[in-house]
Each structure stands twice: as C-alpha cells, then as structure tokens.
Amino acid sequence: MHFRKLIFRRIIEVMAIFFLILTGLFLLFHLSPGDPVSRMVQPGMSAEDASMLISQLGLDQPLWLQYLYYVKNFFTGNFGISFHYGQPVIHIIGRRLPNTILLFTTSVILSAAAGVFWGKLVAWYKGRPIDTWVTILALVCHTLFLPWIALLFIWIFAYHVGWFPLNGMITPEVWIDPSTGFLAKAADIGHHMLLPLLTLFIIHVGSYLLIMRSSMLETLKEDYILTARAKGLSEKRVRNRHAAPNAYLPVVTSIGLSLAFSINGGALTETVFSWPGIGRELIFAVSNNDYPLALACFLFISLVVLVANVIVDVLYAYLDPRIRY
C-alpha cells in the first residue's frame, strides 16, 4: 500500500511541476520585452499574411483565452506549424526523435555497462595499481570538454585518417540507390554513428565508473558482507551476488536521469557532428526564431525528464525494500 501511495504522490508532484513549466513558458513568451505579435510576424510578410498568422495563432484573443488554447493544444498534440519548415511541429519532432534516441540511448547503455563493470572491479581491488590507474583515467574522461574532444576526433579520424564521415547520419548516394538493401542502410547509419558514439562513451563512462566505485566501497563496509565471507562464500560470489546488487542503486538513478536528459540530444554533440536530432533542431529553432518548434522542443524535453524522475523513483523503491516500507 505504501508503495502505491509513493507512486501516486510522485505522479501528482510531476503533474504539478510540469503544469508550472507549461505556465512559465507561456508567461515568459508573453511577458518578455516586446510583444509576441511582432515576434511572430516574419520580415517581409504582407499585412494580410501577418493578420492571418496572428488570427491562426490566437494572438488577437485575450490573454486568459490564449492560455486556455495553449494548454488545450499541448494536451491534444497541436504544437502549431513550424515557421521554417511549413509543416506541423509534431511531425518534425517525430522525425528527429528516433535519431536522438538511437544515438544517445545506445551511448548511455554502453557507457553505463562498462562503467559499472570497471567500477565494481576497481572497488574490489582498492589500493592496488589497477584501482589507481583506472580511477585516474575515469577522472580524465569525466572532465573532458565535449566539443573539444568531438572536434579533435573529427579532425583526426574523419578528416586526416578518413575512417569516418565528417558529418551527418547517412550517405545520400547509398539511400537513393534502389538496389541498396536494409543491411547496407543500417551499416551506413552505424558507420556515421560510430564517431559520435565513441565521443559520448568516453565522456560518460568515467562518471558511471566513479559512482559505482564509490557506492561499492560503501557497500563493502556493511555487516552482511562480513557475514557472507564468514559463511565461506567465494570472493567472486560475495562481490557479484551480495555487494554489487546493493551498490547498483545510485547508478540506476544516474542512468535513468541520463536517459531522460539525452532526449534533448546533447545539443552540442548533435551540432558538432551534424546529427539530425532534437537537440540540433532546438538550437536551429531558437537561432531562427521558429517559436512553435522551439516551444514544443522545450516542453517535450521537460515532460520526458519529469516522467523519467518518476520511473527512477519507482524503480529505486522497487529495488530497495527499505524505501518501500
């Protein structure tokens, strides 16, 4: 019963927070310097077209009515028409979202798996050379500046060596050829994805390793570890079956939030590698005053992050009975 109350309370909290975010973005747009009508009207637009646009967007209505339309449109998936693309915003997000999920979810899973494995190992051999060197390497990876390492990799592996494409997600010649099969297209995407994936892996693996190492060291101090050893269990079993599962909890939280924040596509990463995802689209929308697209991207990212927080809390409570009761 307590577990269900926890889930219900977290859902209510997330709904309240998201409603505040929704309202905050509306007020930010309407209360910022200048008026929203002049910001929506594009340069060179005729008076008739401007009047039609204002009417379509409801900017000629009272503020309270605009807010009601704004909330209603969000919950019905109507984010308006992109100024730049001339298409419904929901269609643009739908095309970009799979690209972001493919790259960033893969990088989080791979870096988390490697970080957890090595973090568990170096914590077990604390004080030995493997602990010292791996921890130093993790700290270096964790503190690297992403745009710098990304540009360095492009310069070395794409420009000079030529192992990887310079940018983009696909090779147009491969995709327009009708004889190209599914496996060839998948291989082309994988070839383009390897360099940004390697960059993200190096940047993130250090943080997971350090979190797992710290959590594992705390777990190894617990009495039940001493009891397990006193029962004559092998060191490998004590490490993998008794210590590691309890040390996973902070890592689970970190992975869940990383997956959530990865939905924004790591705007810098997608921009450097010209990867067509949500983050790159958000930067483009803000830079080109495409307000419907920018607003929809912000709201979508906020919603995903909040939902991920609920999932992480529920998962945390499920894995740790002490929180449930």
PDB file of C-alpha atoms in Angstrom:
ATOM      1  CA  MET A   1       0.000   0.000   0.000  1.00  0.00           C
ATOM      2  CA  HIS A   2       2.843   2.393   0.887  1.00  0.00           C
ATOM      3  CA  PHE A   3       4.467   1.636  -2.488  1.00  0.00           C
ATOM      4  CA  ARG A   4       1.265   2.601  -4.326  1.00  0.00           C
ATOM      5  CA  LYS A   5       0.966   5.803  -2.314  1.00  0.00           C
ATOM      6  CA  LEU A   6       4.559   6.638  -3.226  1.00  0.00           C
ATOM      7  CA  ILE A   7       3.834   6.207  -6.939  1.00  0.00           C
ATOM      8  CA  PHE A   8       0.606   8.235  -6.732  1.00  0.00           C
ATOM      9  CA  ARG A   9       2.316  11.051  -4.814  1.00  0.00           C
ATOM     10  CA  ARG A  10       5.188  11.240  -7.289  1.00  0.00           C
ATOM     11  CA  ILE A  11       2.789  11.352 -10.251  1.00  0.00           C
ATOM     12  CA  ILE A  12       0.852  14.223  -8.654  1.00  0.00           C
ATOM     13  CA  GLU A  13       4.106  16.086  -7.966  1.00  0.00           C
ATOM     14  CA  VAL A  14       5.290  15.652 -11.540  1.00  0.00           C
ATOM     15  CA  MET A  15       1.949  16.844 -12.935  1.00  0.00           C
ATOM     16  CA  ALA A  16       2.130  19.942 -10.740  1.00  0.00           C
ATOM     17  CA  ILE A  17       5.737  20.692 -11.737  1.00  0.00           C
ATOM     18  CA  PHE A  18       5.013  20.230 -15.421  1.00  0.00           C
ATOM     19  CA  PHE A  19       1.958  22.490 -15.169  1.00  0.00           C
ATOM     20  CA  LEU A  20       4.221  25.170 -13.658  1.00  0.00           C
ATOM     21  CA  ILE A  21       6.717  24.703 -16.500  1.00  0.00           C
ATOM     22  CA  LEU A  22       3.911  24.939 -19.050  1.00  0.00           C
ATOM     23  CA  THR A  23       2.631  28.124 -17.453  1.00  0.00           C
ATOM     24  CA  GLY A  24       6.137  29.535 -17.033  1.00  0.00           C
ATOM     25  CA  LEU A  25       6.976  29.191 -20.720  1.00  0.00           C
ATOM     26  CA  PHE A  26       3.683  30.840 -21.664  1.00  0.00           C
ATOM     27  CA  LEU A  27       4.337  33.786 -19.354  1.00  0.00           C
ATOM     28  CA  LEU A  28       7.976  34.043 -20.459  1.00  0.00           C
ATOM     29  CA  PHE A  29       6.876  34.383 -24.055  1.00  0.00           C
ATOM     30  CA  HIS A  30       4.172  36.954 -23.320  1.00  0.00           C
ATOM     31  CA  LEU A  31       5.918  38.987 -20.610  1.00  0.00           C
ATOM     32  CA  SER A  32       9.389  39.201 -22.189  1.00  0.00           C
ATOM     33  CA  PRO A  33      10.427  42.556 -23.775  1.00  0.00           C
ATOM     34  CA  GLY A  34       8.475  43.346 -26.917  1.00  0.00           C
ATOM     35  CA  ASP A  35       5.113  41.901 -27.804  1.00  0.00           C
ATOM     36  CA  PRO A  36       4.506  38.350 -29.100  1.00  0.00           C
ATOM     37  CA  VAL A  37       2.709  39.613 -32.209  1.00  0.00           C
ATOM     38  CA  SER A  38       5.777  41.431 -33.555  1.00  0.00           C
ATOM     39  CA  ARG A  39       7.993  38.440 -32.755  1.00  0.00           C
ATOM     40  CA  MET A  40       5.722  36.079 -34.659  1.00  0.00           C
ATOM     41  CA  VAL A  41       5.447  38.259 -37.771  1.00  0.00           C
ATOM     42  CA  GLN A  42       8.362  37.444 -40.074  1.00  0.00           C
ATOM     43  CA  PRO A  43      10.304  40.119 -42.019  1.00  0.00           C
ATOM     44  CA  GLY A  44       8.857  40.797 -45.452  1.00  0.00           C
ATOM     45  CA  MET A  45       5.444  39.371 -44.564  1.00  0.00           C
ATOM     46  CA  SER A  46       2.489  41.242 -46.050  1.00  0.00           C
ATOM     47  CA  ALA A  47      -0.110  42.849 -43.807  1.00  0.00           C
ATOM     48  CA  GLU A  48      -2.738  40.347 -44.955  1.00  0.00           C
ATOM     49  CA  ASP A  49      -0.490  37.358 -44.235  1.00  0.00           C
ATOM     50  CA  ALA A  50       0.506  38.835 -40.883  1.00  0.00           C
ATOM     51  CA  SER A  51      -3.140  39.326 -39.926  1.00  0.00           C
ATOM     52  CA  MET A  52      -3.950  35.748 -40.955  1.00  0.00           C
ATOM     53  CA  LEU A  53      -0.995  34.387 -38.939  1.00  0.00           C
ATOM     54  CA  ILE A  54      -1.997  36.356 -35.852  1.00  0.00           C
ATOM     55  CA  SER A  55      -5.551  35.076 -36.159  1.00  0.00           C
ATOM     56  CA  GLN A  56      -4.424  31.461 -36.643  1.00  0.00           C
ATOM     57  CA  LEU A  57      -2.171  31.647 -33.573  1.00  0.00           C
ATOM     58  CA  GLY A  58      -4.901  33.250 -31.490  1.00  0.00           C
ATOM     59  CA  LEU A  59      -2.730  36.264 -30.634  1.00  0.00           C
ATOM     60  CA  ASP A  60      -5.702  38.598 -31.193  1.00  0.00           C
ATOM     61  CA  GLN A  61      -7.567  36.961 -28.297  1.00  0.00           C
ATOM     62  CA  PRO A  62      -7.495  37.981 -24.605  1.00  0.00           C
ATOM     63  CA  LEU A  63      -4.514  36.638 -22.647  1.00  0.00           C
ATOM     64  CA  TRP A  64      -6.568  34.266 -20.496  1.00  0.00           C
ATOM     65  CA  LEU A  65      -8.183  32.742 -23.588  1.00  0.00           C
ATOM     66  CA  GLN A  66      -4.789  32.365 -25.257  1.00  0.00           C
ATOM     67  CA  TYR A  67      -3.605  30.454 -22.197  1.00  0.00           C
ATOM     68  CA  LEU A  68      -6.567  28.058 -22.322  1.00  0.00           C
ATOM     69  CA  TYR A  69      -5.954  27.410 -26.027  1.00  0.00           C
ATOM     70  CA  TYR A  70      -2.258  26.933 -25.288  1.00  0.00           C
ATOM     71  CA  VAL A  71      -2.913  24.255 -22.638  1.00  0.00           C
ATOM     72  CA  LYS A  72      -5.565  22.560 -24.768  1.00  0.00           C
ATOM     73  CA  ASN A  73      -3.304  22.457 -27.835  1.00  0.00           C
ATOM     74  CA  PHE A  74      -0.472  20.909 -25.862  1.00  0.00           C
ATOM     75  CA  PHE A  75      -2.566  18.072 -24.480  1.00  0.00           C
ATOM     76  CA  THR A  76      -4.051  17.400 -27.922  1.00  0.00           C
ATOM     77  CA  GLY A  77      -0.617  17.369 -29.597  1.00  0.00           C
ATOM     78  CA  ASN A  78      -1.242  20.508 -31.632  1.00  0.00           C
ATOM     79  CA  PHE A  79       2.016  22.481 -31.413  1.00  0.00           C
ATOM     80  CA  GLY A  80       1.325  24.607 -34.453  1.00  0.00           C
ATOM     81  CA  ILE A  81       3.146  24.975 -37.767  1.00  0.00           C
ATOM     82  CA  SER A  82       6.914  25.478 -37.964  1.00  0.00           C
ATOM     83  CA  PHE A  83       7.797  28.864 -39.475  1.00  0.00           C
ATOM     84  CA  HIS A  84      10.858  27.445 -41.222  1.00  0.00           C
ATOM     85  CA  TYR A  85       9.639  24.064 -42.439  1.00  0.00           C
ATOM     86  CA  GLY A  86       6.000  24.998 -43.011  1.00  0.00           C
ATOM     87  CA  GLN A  87       4.982  21.633 -41.512  1.00  0.00           C
ATOM     88  CA  PRO A  88       3.251  20.622 -38.252  1.00  0.00           C
ATOM     89  CA  VAL A  89       5.770  20.736 -35.412  1.00  0.00           C
ATOM     90  CA  ILE A  90       4.689  17.332 -34.112  1.00  0.00           C
ATOM     91  CA  HIS A  91       5.764  15.768 -37.447  1.00  0.00           C
ATOM     92  CA  ILE A  92       9.216  17.379 -37.240  1.00  0.00           C
ATOM     93  CA  ILE A  93       9.742  16.147 -33.677  1.00  0.00           C
ATOM     94  CA  GLY A  94       8.518  12.703 -34.709  1.00  0.00           C
ATOM     95  CA  ARG A  95      11.181  12.537 -37.442  1.00  0.00           C
ATOM     96  CA  ARG A  96      14.033  13.794 -35.252  1.00  0.00           C
ATOM     97  CA  LEU A  97      13.257  11.897 -32.059  1.00  0.00           C
ATOM     98  CA  PRO A  98      14.228   8.374 -33.291  1.00  0.00           C
ATOM     99  CA  ASN A  99      17.646   9.709 -34.362  1.00  0.00           C
ATOM    100  CA  THR A 100      18.291  11.128 -30.903  1.00  0.00           C
ATOM    101  CA  ILE A 101      17.075   8.005 -29.129  1.00  0.00           C
ATOM    102  CA  LEU A 102      19.245   5.772 -31.328  1.00  0.00           C
ATOM    103  CA  LEU A 103      22.477   7.641 -30.655  1.00  0.00           C
ATOM    104  CA  PHE A 104      22.129   8.719 -27.055  1.00  0.00           C
ATOM    105  CA  THR A 105      20.341   5.701 -25.620  1.00  0.00           C
ATOM    106  CA  THR A 106      22.990   3.451 -27.164  1.00  0.00           C
ATOM    107  CA  SER A 107      25.782   5.583 -25.707  1.00  0.00           C
ATOM    108  CA  VAL A 108      24.222   5.624 -22.227  1.00  0.00           C
ATOM    109  CA  ILE A 109      23.699   1.853 -22.180  1.00  0.00           C
ATOM    110  CA  LEU A 110      27.225   1.057 -23.395  1.00  0.00           C
ATOM    111  CA  SER A 111      28.977   3.563 -21.125  1.00  0.00           C
ATOM    112  CA  ALA A 112      26.873   2.506 -18.119  1.00  0.00           C
ATOM    113  CA  ALA A 113      27.627  -1.177 -18.693  1.00  0.00           C
ATOM    114  CA  ALA A 114      31.370  -0.531 -18.970  1.00  0.00           C
ATOM    115  CA  GLY A 115      31.388   1.938 -16.065  1.00  0.00           C
ATOM    116  CA  VAL A 116      29.504  -0.425 -13.735  1.00  0.00           C
ATOM    117  CA  PHE A 117      31.771  -3.352 -14.609  1.00  0.00           C
ATOM    118  CA  TRP A 118      35.030  -1.478 -14.100  1.00  0.00           C
ATOM    119  CA  GLY A 119      33.733   0.440 -11.082  1.00  0.00           C
ATOM    120  CA  LYS A 120      32.837  -2.818  -9.372  1.00  0.00           C
ATOM    121  CA  LEU A 121      36.241  -4.273 -10.219  1.00  0.00           C
ATOM    122  CA  VAL A 122      38.435  -1.377  -9.079  1.00  0.00           C
ATOM    123  CA  ALA A 123      36.469  -1.005  -5.828  1.00  0.00           C
ATOM    124  CA  TRP A 124      37.124  -4.662  -5.072  1.00  0.00           C
ATOM    125  CA  TYR A 125      40.866  -4.123  -5.655  1.00  0.00           C
ATOM    126  CA  LYS A 126      41.040  -0.817  -3.810  1.00  0.00           C
ATOM    127  CA  GLY A 127      44.571   0.464  -3.272  1.00  0.00           C
ATOM    128  CA  ARG A 128      46.125  -1.700  -5.969  1.00  0.00           C
ATOM    129  CA  PRO A 129      47.638  -0.309  -9.186  1.00  0.00           C
ATOM    130  CA  ILE A 130      44.546  -1.197 -11.245  1.00  0.00           C
ATOM    131  CA  ASP A 131      42.418   0.936  -8.900  1.00  0.00           C
ATOM    132  CA  THR A 132      44.780   3.893  -9.106  1.00  0.00           C
ATOM    133  CA  TRP A 133      45.224   3.947 -12.878  1.00  0.00           C
ATOM    134  CA  VAL A 134      41.614   3.212 -13.818  1.00  0.00           C
ATOM    135  CA  THR A 135      40.337   5.859 -11.381  1.00  0.00           C
ATOM    136  CA  ILE A 136      42.736   8.461 -12.805  1.00  0.00           C
ATOM    137  CA  LEU A 137      41.635   7.577 -16.340  1.00  0.00           C
ATOM    138  CA  ALA A 138      37.960   7.855 -15.294  1.00  0.00           C
ATOM    139  CA  LEU A 139      38.580  11.302 -13.796  1.00  0.00           C
ATOM    140  CA  VAL A 140      40.271  12.438 -17.016  1.00  0.00           C
ATOM    141  CA  CYS A 141      37.343  11.181 -19.124  1.00  0.00           C
ATOM    142  CA  HIS A 142      34.831  12.778 -16.772  1.00  0.00           C
ATOM    143  CA  THR A 143      36.461  16.215 -17.023  1.00  0.00           C
ATOM    144  CA  LEU A 144      36.968  16.288 -20.807  1.00  0.00           C
ATOM    145  CA  PHE A 145      35.281  19.160 -22.652  1.00  0.00           C
ATOM    146  CA  LEU A 146      32.857  17.502 -25.078  1.00  0.00           C
ATOM    147  CA  PRO A 147      33.087  19.948 -28.033  1.00  0.00           C
ATOM    148  CA  TRP A 148      36.887  19.854 -27.860  1.00  0.00           C
ATOM    149  CA  ILE A 149      37.156  16.055 -27.871  1.00  0.00           C
ATOM    150  CA  ALA A 150      34.457  15.821 -30.567  1.00  0.00           C
ATOM    151  CA  LEU A 151      36.254  18.261 -32.881  1.00  0.00           C
ATOM    152  CA  LEU A 152      39.571  16.529 -32.169  1.00  0.00           C
ATOM    153  CA  PHE A 153      38.118  13.161 -33.169  1.00  0.00           C
ATOM    154  CA  ILE A 154      36.605  14.635 -36.335  1.00  0.00           C
ATOM    155  CA  TRP A 155      39.926  16.247 -37.243  1.00  0.00           C
ATOM    156  CA  ILE A 156      41.943  13.047 -36.669  1.00  0.00           C
ATOM    157  CA  PHE A 157      39.661  10.155 -37.582  1.00  0.00           C
ATOM    158  CA  ALA A 158      37.380  11.776 -40.166  1.00  0.00           C
ATOM    159  CA  TYR A 159      39.494  14.471 -41.834  1.00  0.00           C
ATOM    160  CA  HIS A 160      43.068  13.131 -41.714  1.00  0.00           C
ATOM    161  CA  VAL A 161      42.661   9.359 -41.475  1.00  0.00           C
ATOM    162  CA  GLY A 162      39.321   9.205 -43.290  1.00  0.00           C
ATOM    163  CA  TRP A 163      37.914   6.297 -41.310  1.00  0.00           C
ATOM    164  CA  PHE A 164      34.588   8.017 -40.627  1.00  0.00           C
ATOM    165  CA  PRO A 165      32.310  10.525 -42.409  1.00  0.00           C
ATOM    166  CA  LEU A 166      32.785  14.158 -41.469  1.00  0.00           C
ATOM    167  CA  ASN A 167      29.148  14.761 -40.508  1.00  0.00           C
ATOM    168  CA  GLY A 168      25.557  13.727 -40.935  1.00  0.00           C
ATOM    169  CA  MET A 169      23.716  10.485 -40.325  1.00  0.00           C
ATOM    170  CA  ILE A 170      23.514   8.901 -43.781  1.00  0.00           C
ATOM    171  CA  THR A 171      25.277   8.852 -47.146  1.00  0.00           C
ATOM    172  CA  PRO A 172      22.690  10.146 -49.681  1.00  0.00           C
ATOM    173  CA  GLU A 173      24.161   8.104 -52.550  1.00  0.00           C
ATOM    174  CA  VAL A 174      23.580   4.901 -50.593  1.00  0.00           C
ATOM    175  CA  TRP A 175      19.985   5.704 -49.678  1.00  0.00           C
ATOM    176  CA  ILE A 176      18.793   6.930 -53.068  1.00  0.00           C
ATOM    177  CA  ASP A 177      20.104   3.805 -54.792  1.00  0.00           C
ATOM    178  CA  PRO A 178      17.049   1.484 -55.163  1.00  0.00           C
ATOM    179  CA  SER A 179      19.301  -1.587 -55.086  1.00  0.00           C
ATOM    180  CA  THR A 180      20.558  -0.815 -51.580  1.00  0.00           C
ATOM    181  CA  GLY A 181      19.211  -3.304 -49.038  1.00  0.00           C
ATOM    182  CA  PHE A 182      18.230  -2.866 -45.412  1.00  0.00           C
ATOM    183  CA  LEU A 183      21.526  -4.202 -44.053  1.00  0.00           C
ATOM    184  CA  ALA A 184      23.540  -1.812 -46.213  1.00  0.00           C
ATOM    185  CA  LYS A 185      21.470   1.140 -44.984  1.00  0.00           C
ATOM    186  CA  ALA A 186      21.829   0.029 -41.363  1.00  0.00           C
ATOM    187  CA  ALA A 187      25.590  -0.337 -41.853  1.00  0.00           C
ATOM    188  CA  ASP A 188      25.729   3.178 -43.317  1.00  0.00           C
ATOM    189  CA  ILE A 189      23.943   4.634 -40.265  1.00  0.00           C
ATOM    190  CA  GLY A 190      26.241   2.641 -37.960  1.00  0.00           C
ATOM    191  CA  HIS A 191      29.305   3.962 -39.782  1.00  0.00           C
ATOM    192  CA  HIS A 192      28.130   7.552 -39.297  1.00  0.00           C
ATOM    193  CA  MET A 193      27.192   6.880 -35.675  1.00  0.00           C
ATOM    194  CA  LEU A 194      30.489   5.319 -34.538  1.00  0.00           C
ATOM    195  CA  LEU A 195      32.431   8.552 -34.059  1.00  0.00           C
ATOM    196  CA  PRO A 196      29.782  10.467 -32.041  1.00  0.00           C
ATOM    197  CA  LEU A 197      29.092   7.243 -30.126  1.00  0.00           C
ATOM    198  CA  LEU A 198      32.776   6.888 -29.240  1.00  0.00           C
ATOM    199  CA  THR A 199      32.871  10.532 -28.121  1.00  0.00           C
ATOM    200  CA  LEU A 200      29.833  10.160 -25.859  1.00  0.00           C
ATOM    201  CA  PHE A 201      31.119   6.856 -24.488  1.00  0.00           C
ATOM    202  CA  ILE A 202      34.443   8.392 -23.438  1.00  0.00           C
ATOM    203  CA  ILE A 203      32.729  11.411 -21.887  1.00  0.00           C
ATOM    204  CA  HIS A 204      30.183   9.415 -19.829  1.00  0.00           C
ATOM    205  CA  VAL A 205      31.914   6.174 -18.874  1.00  0.00           C
ATOM    206  CA  GLY A 206      34.064   7.923 -16.262  1.00  0.00           C
ATOM    207  CA  SER A 207      31.103   9.248 -14.294  1.00  0.00           C
ATOM    208  CA  TYR A 208      29.407   5.839 -14.115  1.00  0.00           C
ATOM    209  CA  LEU A 209      32.673   4.203 -13.079  1.00  0.00           C
ATOM    210  CA  LEU A 210      33.265   6.705 -10.268  1.00  0.00           C
ATOM    211  CA  ILE A 211      29.681   6.428  -8.997  1.00  0.00           C
ATOM    212  CA  MET A 212      29.820   2.631  -8.991  1.00  0.00           C
ATOM    213  CA  ARG A 213      33.225   2.589  -7.313  1.00  0.00           C
ATOM    214  CA  SER A 214      32.091   4.937  -4.538  1.00  0.00           C
ATOM    215  CA  SER A 215      28.850   3.016  -3.960  1.00  0.00           C
ATOM    216  CA  MET A 216      30.662  -0.321  -3.995  1.00  0.00           C
ATOM    217  CA  LEU A 217      33.194   0.860  -1.419  1.00  0.00           C
ATOM    218  CA  GLU A 218      30.387   1.904   0.923  1.00  0.00           C
ATOM    219  CA  THR A 219      28.595  -1.415   0.414  1.00  0.00           C
ATOM    220  CA  LEU A 220      31.719  -3.428   1.204  1.00  0.00           C
ATOM    221  CA  LYS A 221      31.747  -1.904   4.702  1.00  0.00           C
ATOM    222  CA  GLU A 222      28.349  -3.374   5.572  1.00  0.00           C
ATOM    223  CA  ASP A 223      27.980  -6.184   8.114  1.00  0.00           C
ATOM    224  CA  TYR A 224      26.245  -8.555   5.713  1.00  0.00           C
ATOM    225  CA  ILE A 225      29.388  -8.622   3.541  1.00  0.00           C
ATOM    226  CA  LEU A 226      31.395  -9.762   6.567  1.00  0.00           C
ATOM    227  CA  THR A 227      28.726 -12.370   7.276  1.00  0.00           C
ATOM    228  CA  ALA A 228      28.847 -13.649   3.705  1.00  0.00           C
ATOM    229  CA  ARG A 229      32.590 -14.063   3.921  1.00  0.00           C
ATOM    230  CA  ALA A 230      32.283 -15.786   7.308  1.00  0.00           C
ATOM    231  CA  LYS A 231      29.925 -18.306   5.723  1.00  0.00           C
ATOM    232  CA  GLY A 232      32.762 -19.369   3.424  1.00  0.00           C
ATOM    233  CA  LEU A 233      31.372 -17.958   0.177  1.00  0.00           C
ATOM    234  CA  SER A 234      33.853 -17.365  -2.627  1.00  0.00           C
ATOM    235  CA  GLU A 235      35.126 -13.834  -3.151  1.00  0.00           C
ATOM    236  CA  LYS A 236      33.559 -13.720  -6.612  1.00  0.00           C
ATOM    237  CA  ARG A 237      30.146 -14.675  -5.222  1.00  0.00           C
ATOM    238  CA  VAL A 238      30.404 -12.136  -2.401  1.00  0.00           C
ATOM    239  CA  ARG A 239      31.301  -9.430  -4.899  1.00  0.00           C
ATOM    240  CA  ASN A 240      28.745 -10.223  -7.606  1.00  0.00           C
ATOM    241  CA  ARG A 241      25.800 -11.597  -5.614  1.00  0.00           C
ATOM    242  CA  HIS A 242      25.943  -9.675  -2.316  1.00  0.00           C
ATOM    243  CA  ALA A 243      27.886  -6.421  -2.747  1.00  0.00           C
ATOM    244  CA  ALA A 244      27.212  -5.380  -6.351  1.00  0.00           C
ATOM    245  CA  PRO A 245      23.365  -5.589  -6.374  1.00  0.00           C
ATOM    246  CA  ASN A 246      23.155  -3.200  -3.417  1.00  0.00           C
ATOM    247  CA  ALA A 247      25.723  -0.872  -4.950  1.00  0.00           C
ATOM    248  CA  TYR A 248      23.681  -0.554  -8.155  1.00  0.00           C
ATOM    249  CA  LEU A 249      21.076   1.790  -6.644  1.00  0.00           C
ATOM    250  CA  PRO A 250      22.877   5.143  -7.155  1.00  0.00           C
ATOM    251  CA  VAL A 251      23.936   4.003 -10.611  1.00  0.00           C
ATOM    252  CA  VAL A 252      20.323   3.203 -11.537  1.00  0.00           C
ATOM    253  CA  THR A 253      19.359   6.762 -10.629  1.00  0.00           C
ATOM    254  CA  SER A 254      22.198   8.186 -12.706  1.00  0.00           C
ATOM    255  CA  ILE A 255      21.361   6.016 -15.723  1.00  0.00           C
ATOM    256  CA  GLY A 256      17.655   6.889 -15.571  1.00  0.00           C
ATOM    257  CA  LEU A 257      18.322  10.618 -15.477  1.00  0.00           C
ATOM    258  CA  SER A 258      20.978  10.336 -18.187  1.00  0.00           C
ATOM    259  CA  LEU A 259      18.487   8.619 -20.479  1.00  0.00           C
ATOM    260  CA  ALA A 260      15.973  11.369 -19.785  1.00  0.00           C
ATOM    261  CA  PHE A 261      18.349  14.255 -20.414  1.00  0.00           C
ATOM    262  CA  SER A 262      19.693  12.516 -23.520  1.00  0.00           C
ATOM    263  CA  ILE A 263      16.329  13.228 -25.195  1.00  0.00           C
ATOM    264  CA  ASN A 264      17.473  16.812 -25.709  1.00  0.00           C
ATOM    265  CA  GLY A 265      20.120  15.219 -27.872  1.00  0.00           C
ATOM    266  CA  GLY A 266      23.046  16.849 -26.165  1.00  0.00           C
ATOM    267  CA  ALA A 267      22.648  19.928 -28.328  1.00  0.00           C
ATOM    268  CA  LEU A 268      26.414  20.454 -28.562  1.00  0.00           C
ATOM    269  CA  THR A 269      27.072  16.888 -29.684  1.00  0.00           C
ATOM    270  CA  GLU A 270      24.402  16.904 -32.362  1.00  0.00           C
ATOM    271  CA  THR A 271      25.554  20.303 -33.611  1.00  0.00           C
ATOM    272  CA  VAL A 272      29.243  19.344 -33.839  1.00  0.00           C
ATOM    273  CA  PHE A 273      28.518  16.077 -35.647  1.00  0.00           C
ATOM    274  CA  SER A 274      25.544  17.486 -37.630  1.00  0.00           C
ATOM    275  CA  TRP A 275      23.405  14.679 -36.239  1.00  0.00           C
ATOM    276  CA  PRO A 276      19.726  15.370 -37.123  1.00  0.00           C
ATOM    277  CA  GLY A 277      18.157  15.068 -33.674  1.00  0.00           C
ATOM    278  CA  ILE A 278      16.039  17.021 -31.208  1.00  0.00           C
ATOM    279  CA  GLY A 279      18.957  18.953 -29.696  1.00  0.00           C
ATOM    280  CA  ARG A 280      20.199  20.255 -33.033  1.00  0.00           C
ATOM    281  CA  GLU A 281      16.634  21.117 -34.031  1.00  0.00           C
ATOM    282  CA  LEU A 282      16.170  23.073 -30.797  1.00  0.00           C
ATOM    283  CA  ILE A 283      19.275  25.181 -31.428  1.00  0.00           C
ATOM    284  CA  PHE A 284      18.154  25.785 -35.021  1.00  0.00           C
ATOM    285  CA  ALA A 285      14.657  26.820 -33.889  1.00  0.00           C
ATOM    286  CA  VAL A 286      15.977  29.272 -31.297  1.00  0.00           C
ATOM    287  CA  SER A 287      18.532  30.732 -33.722  1.00  0.00           C
ATOM    288  CA  ASN A 288      15.926  31.252 -36.456  1.00  0.00           C
ATOM    289  CA  ASN A 289      13.027  32.487 -34.291  1.00  0.00           C
ATOM    290  CA  ASP A 290      10.953  29.400 -35.046  1.00  0.00           C
ATOM    291  CA  TYR A 291       8.873  29.848 -31.888  1.00  0.00           C
ATOM    292  CA  PRO A 292       6.376  26.984 -32.286  1.00  0.00           C
ATOM    293  CA  LEU A 293       9.187  24.464 -32.856  1.00  0.00           C
ATOM    294  CA  ALA A 294      11.363  25.823 -30.033  1.00  0.00           C
ATOM    295  CA  LEU A 295       8.483  25.881 -27.557  1.00  0.00           C
ATOM    296  CA  ALA A 296       7.433  22.328 -28.435  1.00  0.00           C
ATOM    297  CA  CYS A 297      11.023  21.054 -28.037  1.00  0.00           C
ATOM    298  CA  PHE A 298      11.347  22.686 -24.610  1.00  0.00           C
ATOM    299  CA  LEU A 299       8.028  21.263 -23.414  1.00  0.00           C
ATOM    300  CA  PHE A 300       8.744  17.795 -24.761  1.00  0.00           C
ATOM    301  CA  ILE A 301      12.183  17.644 -23.112  1.00  0.00           C
ATOM    302  CA  SER A 302      10.722  18.863 -19.797  1.00  0.00           C
ATOM    303  CA  LEU A 303       7.993  16.230 -19.887  1.00  0.00           C
ATOM    304  CA  VAL A 304      10.430  13.389 -20.608  1.00  0.00           C
ATOM    305  CA  VAL A 305      12.771  14.449 -17.797  1.00  0.00           C
ATOM    306  CA  LEU A 306       9.919  14.637 -15.272  1.00  0.00           C
ATOM    307  CA  VAL A 307       8.495  11.258 -16.288  1.00  0.00           C
ATOM    308  CA  ALA A 308      11.976   9.744 -16.041  1.00  0.00           C
ATOM    309  CA  ASN A 309      12.242  11.069 -12.473  1.00  0.00           C
ATOM    310  CA  VAL A 310       9.066   9.209 -11.564  1.00  0.00           C
ATOM    311  CA  ILE A 311      10.311   5.998 -13.183  1.00  0.00           C
ATOM    312  CA  VAL A 312      13.652   6.265 -11.366  1.00  0.00           C
ATOM    313  CA  ASP A 313      11.944   6.834  -8.006  1.00  0.00           C
ATOM    314  CA  VAL A 314       9.628   3.884  -8.526  1.00  0.00           C
ATOM    315  CA  LEU A 315      12.485   1.657  -9.670  1.00  0.00           C
ATOM    316  CA  TYR A 316      14.594   2.757  -6.713  1.00  0.00           C
ATOM    317  CA  ALA A 317      11.800   1.855  -4.316  1.00  0.00           C
ATOM    318  CA  TYR A 318      11.294  -1.476  -6.063  1.00  0.00           C
ATOM    319  CA  LEU A 319      14.980  -2.389  -5.796  1.00  0.00           C
ATOM    320  CA  ASP A 320      15.345  -1.242  -2.170  1.00  0.00           C
ATOM    321  CA  PRO A 321      12.632  -2.624   0.176  1.00  0.00           C
ATOM    322  CA  ARG A 322      13.702  -0.141   2.876  1.00  0.00           C
ATOM    323  CA  ILE A 323      12.226   2.678   0.793  1.00  0.00           C
ATOM    324  CA  ARG A 324       9.045   0.747   0.053  1.00  0.00           C
ATOM    325  CA  TYR A 325       8.178   0.279   3.692  1.00  0.00           C
TER     326      TYR A 325
END
